[in-house]
Short mmCIF file of C-alpha atoms in Angstrom, two decimals:
data_model
loop_
_atom_site.label_atom_id
_atom_site.label_comp_id
_atom_site.label_asym_id
_atom_site.label_seq_id
_atom_site.Cartn_x
_atom_site.Cartn_y
_atom_site.Cartn_z
CA GLN A 1 12.10 18.25 21.85
CA ILE A 2 9.39 16.26 20.75
CA THR A 3 9.40 12.85 22.43
CA LEU A 4 6.68 9.94 22.04
CA LYS A 5 6.30 6.79 23.81
CA GLU A 6 3.83 3.68 23.44
CA SER A 7 2.54 1.73 26.29
CA GLY A 8 0.09 -1.22 26.43
CA PRO A 9 -0.06 -4.84 26.63
CA THR A 10 2.53 -7.09 25.17
CA LEU A 11 0.28 -9.97 24.63
CA VAL A 12 -3.51 -9.96 23.91
CA LYS A 13 -5.98 -13.01 23.11
CA PRO A 14 -7.63 -13.16 19.81
CA THR A 15 -11.16 -11.57 19.65
CA GLN A 16 -9.90 -9.16 22.46
CA THR A 17 -9.52 -5.42 22.30
CA LEU A 18 -6.22 -3.76 22.05
CA THR A 19 -5.85 -0.34 23.54
CA LEU A 20 -2.46 1.25 23.35
CA THR A 21 -1.36 4.74 24.83
CA CYS A 22 0.79 7.07 23.44
CA THR A 23 2.16 9.58 25.75
CA PHE A 24 4.16 12.64 24.38
CA SER A 25 5.75 15.81 24.89
CA GLY A 26 7.12 19.01 23.27
CA PHE A 27 4.04 19.55 21.04
CA SER A 28 0.30 20.03 21.29
CA LEU A 29 -2.44 18.07 19.66
CA ASN A 30 -3.56 21.85 19.07
CA ASP A 31 -0.63 23.09 17.07
CA ALA A 32 -1.99 24.35 13.90
CA GLY A 33 -1.19 21.98 10.77
CA GLY A 34 -0.11 19.13 13.13
CA GLY A 35 -1.43 15.73 14.47
CA LEU A 36 -0.37 12.30 15.78
CA GLY A 37 -0.33 8.89 13.75
CA TRP A 38 -0.24 5.56 14.47
CA ILE A 39 1.68 3.01 12.25
CA ARG A 40 2.35 -0.78 12.90
CA GLN A 41 4.86 -3.33 11.57
CA PRO A 42 4.34 -7.08 11.42
CA PRO A 43 7.57 -8.98 12.33
CA GLY A 44 9.88 -8.89 9.25
CA LYS A 45 7.37 -6.78 7.29
CA ALA A 46 6.47 -3.28 6.05
CA LEU A 47 5.08 -0.29 7.63
CA GLU A 48 1.40 0.05 7.76
CA TRP A 49 -0.35 3.39 8.42
CA LEU A 50 -3.24 2.81 10.74
CA ALA A 51 -4.63 6.29 11.80
CA VAL A 52 -4.25 9.82 12.39
CA ILE A 53 -5.75 12.53 14.39
CA TYR A 54 -5.09 16.14 12.92
CA PHE A 55 -5.05 19.32 14.99
CA ASN A 56 -8.56 20.15 14.00
CA ASP A 57 -9.98 16.80 15.47
CA ASP A 58 -10.26 15.23 11.95
CA ARG A 59 -9.54 11.49 12.75
CA ARG A 60 -8.72 9.12 9.52
CA TYR A 61 -8.43 5.34 9.61
CA ARG A 62 -6.93 2.84 7.31
CA PRO A 63 -10.02 1.92 5.01
CA SER A 64 -9.81 -1.94 5.87
CA LEU A 65 -9.36 -1.47 9.46
CA LYS A 66 -11.91 1.50 9.73
CA SER A 67 -14.66 -0.59 11.78
CA ARG A 68 -12.15 -1.67 14.13
CA LEU A 69 -10.10 1.35 15.04
CA THR A 70 -10.79 4.37 17.41
CA ILE A 71 -8.64 7.15 18.29
CA ILE A 72 -9.41 8.82 21.74
CA THR A 73 -7.50 12.07 22.92
CA ASP A 74 -6.69 13.18 26.62
CA THR A 75 -5.02 16.66 26.08
CA SER A 76 -4.90 17.17 29.82
CA LYS A 77 -2.34 14.29 30.00
CA ASN A 78 -0.75 14.59 26.36
CA GLN A 79 -2.20 11.14 25.55
CA VAL A 80 -3.72 9.64 22.47
CA VAL A 81 -5.35 6.15 23.00
CA LEU A 82 -5.74 3.91 19.91
CA THR A 83 -8.22 0.83 20.44
CA MET A 84 -8.41 -2.12 18.04
CA THR A 85 -11.10 -4.33 18.50
CA ASP A 86 -11.69 -8.09 17.50
CA MET A 87 -7.74 -8.78 17.38
CA ASP A 88 -6.23 -11.53 15.48
CA PRO A 89 -2.84 -13.15 15.12
CA VAL A 90 -2.15 -11.30 11.85
CA ASP A 91 -2.33 -8.22 14.03
CA THR A 92 0.84 -9.16 15.69
CA GLY A 93 3.43 -6.56 15.35
CA THR A 94 5.16 -3.42 16.40
CA TYR A 95 2.85 -0.40 16.89
CA TYR A 96 4.39 3.14 16.80
CA CYS A 97 2.86 6.52 17.51
CA ALA A 98 4.52 9.36 15.70
CA HIS A 99 4.06 13.12 15.26
CA LYS A 100 2.76 14.44 12.06
CA GLY A 101 4.80 17.41 10.58
CA LEU A 102 3.19 20.82 10.83
CA TRP A 103 1.24 21.20 7.32
CA LEU A 104 3.05 18.29 5.98
CA TYR A 105 2.05 14.85 5.20
CA ASN A 106 5.00 12.95 7.19
CA PHE A 107 5.87 11.67 10.59
CA ASP A 108 8.82 13.58 11.58
CA GLN A 109 9.34 12.07 15.27
CA TRP A 110 8.46 8.42 16.03
CA GLY A 111 8.15 6.83 19.48
CA GLN A 112 10.17 3.70 20.08
CA GLY A 113 7.41 1.41 19.17
CA THR A 114 5.68 -1.61 21.50
CA LEU A 115 5.57 -5.06 20.35
CA VAL A 116 2.19 -6.64 20.47
CA THR A 117 1.61 -10.19 20.29
CA VAL A 118 -1.81 -11.82 19.50
CA SER A 119 -1.93 -15.42 20.78
CA SER A 120 -4.20 -17.60 22.76
CA GLN B 1 -0.11 -6.06 -0.63
CA SER B 2 1.54 -2.40 0.00
CA ALA B 3 -0.13 0.38 -2.06
CA LEU B 4 3.12 1.53 -3.22
CA THR B 5 5.65 -0.51 -4.96
CA GLN B 6 9.35 -0.79 -3.90
CA PRO B 7 12.14 -3.10 -5.15
CA ALA B 8 12.73 -5.55 -2.43
CA SER B 9 16.60 -4.98 -2.33
CA VAL B 10 19.29 -2.86 -3.79
CA SER B 11 22.93 -2.69 -3.24
CA GLY B 12 25.99 -0.85 -3.97
CA SER B 13 29.94 -0.44 -3.05
CA PRO B 14 31.12 2.16 -0.63
CA GLY B 15 31.24 5.44 -2.41
CA GLN B 16 28.67 4.50 -5.36
CA SER B 17 25.18 5.80 -5.77
CA ILE B 18 21.80 3.87 -5.25
CA THR B 19 18.59 4.53 -6.32
CA ILE B 20 15.38 3.42 -4.76
CA SER B 21 12.06 3.82 -6.80
CA CYS B 22 8.65 3.92 -5.48
CA THR B 23 5.79 3.42 -7.70
CA GLY B 24 2.20 4.20 -6.96
CA SER B 25 -0.71 5.83 -9.19
CA SER B 26 -2.33 9.16 -9.96
CA SER B 27 -4.24 8.59 -6.77
CA ASP B 28 -0.98 8.83 -4.65
CA VAL B 29 2.44 9.37 -5.87
CA GLY B 30 1.47 10.94 -9.18
CA GLY B 31 -1.19 13.12 -8.04
CA TYR B 32 0.46 15.00 -5.26
CA ASN B 33 3.89 16.15 -3.94
CA TYR B 34 3.36 14.74 -0.75
CA VAL B 35 5.88 11.49 -0.92
CA SER B 36 8.09 10.98 2.20
CA TRP B 37 10.96 8.65 2.61
CA TYR B 38 12.05 6.58 5.94
CA GLN B 39 15.14 5.09 6.98
CA GLN B 40 14.95 2.31 9.49
CA HIS B 41 17.93 0.28 10.74
CA PRO B 42 17.21 -3.24 12.37
CA GLY B 43 15.20 -3.12 15.70
CA LYS B 44 14.78 0.89 15.49
CA ALA B 45 12.25 2.97 14.95
CA PRO B 46 11.74 4.84 11.47
CA LYS B 47 13.54 7.97 10.86
CA LEU B 48 12.36 10.57 8.50
CA LEU B 49 14.84 11.22 5.57
CA MET B 50 12.84 13.29 2.95
CA SER B 51 9.50 15.28 2.96
CA ASP B 52 7.51 16.44 0.12
CA VAL B 53 9.25 14.55 -2.58
CA SER B 54 12.75 16.39 -2.20
CA ASN B 55 13.00 18.22 0.81
CA ARG B 56 15.35 17.07 3.61
CA PRO B 57 14.57 17.77 7.21
CA ALA B 58 17.24 19.43 9.19
CA GLY B 59 20.10 16.97 10.14
CA VAL B 60 19.76 14.71 7.18
CA SER B 61 22.83 14.39 5.10
CA ASN B 62 22.84 15.91 1.61
CA ARG B 63 23.69 12.58 0.21
CA PHE B 64 20.17 11.87 0.30
CA SER B 65 17.98 13.26 -2.39
CA GLY B 66 14.58 12.95 -3.57
CA SER B 67 12.82 13.28 -7.02
CA LYS B 68 9.50 12.23 -8.70
CA SER B 69 8.52 11.61 -12.34
CA GLY B 70 4.98 10.72 -13.15
CA ASN B 71 3.74 8.23 -10.77
CA THR B 72 7.30 6.94 -9.52
CA ALA B 73 9.41 8.81 -6.84
CA SER B 74 12.92 8.10 -6.22
CA LEU B 75 15.41 8.32 -3.29
CA THR B 76 19.15 8.52 -4.41
CA ILE B 77 21.90 7.81 -1.79
CA SER B 78 25.11 9.17 -3.07
CA GLY B 79 28.59 8.51 -1.72
CA LEU B 80 27.07 5.12 0.05
CA GLN B 81 28.48 4.54 3.46
CA ALA B 82 28.32 1.42 5.74
CA GLU B 83 25.87 3.41 7.90
CA ASP B 84 23.29 3.48 5.15
CA GLU B 85 22.84 -0.13 5.15
CA ALA B 86 18.99 -0.21 6.31
CA ASP B 87 15.33 -0.61 5.12
CA TYR B 88 13.97 2.34 3.35
CA TYR B 89 10.22 3.02 3.22
CA CYS B 90 8.36 5.62 0.99
CA SER B 91 5.06 7.14 1.92
CA SER B 92 2.40 9.24 0.20
CA TYR B 93 -0.70 10.76 0.61
CA SER B 94 -3.51 9.16 -1.19
CA ASN B 95 -7.06 10.33 -2.13
CA THR B 96 -8.59 6.74 -1.64
CA ALA B 97 -6.56 5.26 1.19
CA HIS B 98 -5.60 8.81 2.93
CA TRP B 99 -1.83 7.58 3.90
CA VAL B 100 -0.05 4.67 2.21
CA PHE B 101 3.34 3.15 2.77
CA GLY B 102 5.52 1.13 0.33
CA GLY B 103 6.61 -2.37 1.03
CA GLY B 104 10.37 -1.34 1.93
CA THR B 105 13.60 -1.81 0.31
CA LYS B 106 16.72 -3.33 1.94
CA ALA B 107 19.75 -1.35 1.05
CA THR B 108 23.05 -3.55 1.28
CA VAL B 109 26.49 -1.84 1.42
CA LEU B 110 28.67 -4.43 -0.32
#
């Protein structure tokens, strides 16, 4: 059974760096064809894909946010960390991590999400 | 502005069928069979409904079906039930943006 859970601050100030951790179980980042992604959702708005790390350590980022995003893995702890620099109020939203289906372009299991508010 | 275009809302009566469209371009929906659909109830995480245009994951009702024609993918819900009232999102691989979502469609059961 695959489970994922996001953790991190609920409130960050503008210009600060956001660090979110996804702790998962039931799979390995090394599973062939697999991976883990980050998706966010501003309040009342649509889902936005942010980043994905594939089983072969290939990392891809949302083009408009590429300069601000970094994925870091800690395979020993079954954790993936997403950092986003220079936070702005428009970055307020619920941030999800999700398991990428094996050899598929989908996210088949999602964490519960964590709400991050950017405000001074 | 979302990369994929969906209608803001669709509605239908119990037992009826509704179809949600997802329009992209040859860079995403039209160029690859990598369209997925997600269902999201209020306050909940999205749930995968459909993969690779028309493949239902285990446990998803066969009342949900997917298709694609050109740059437009569609999700059809047959035999509409009250529990189908939710937001629906399409997603696709993109050779320009890598991964894109639609703007979401609110499905209402009348």
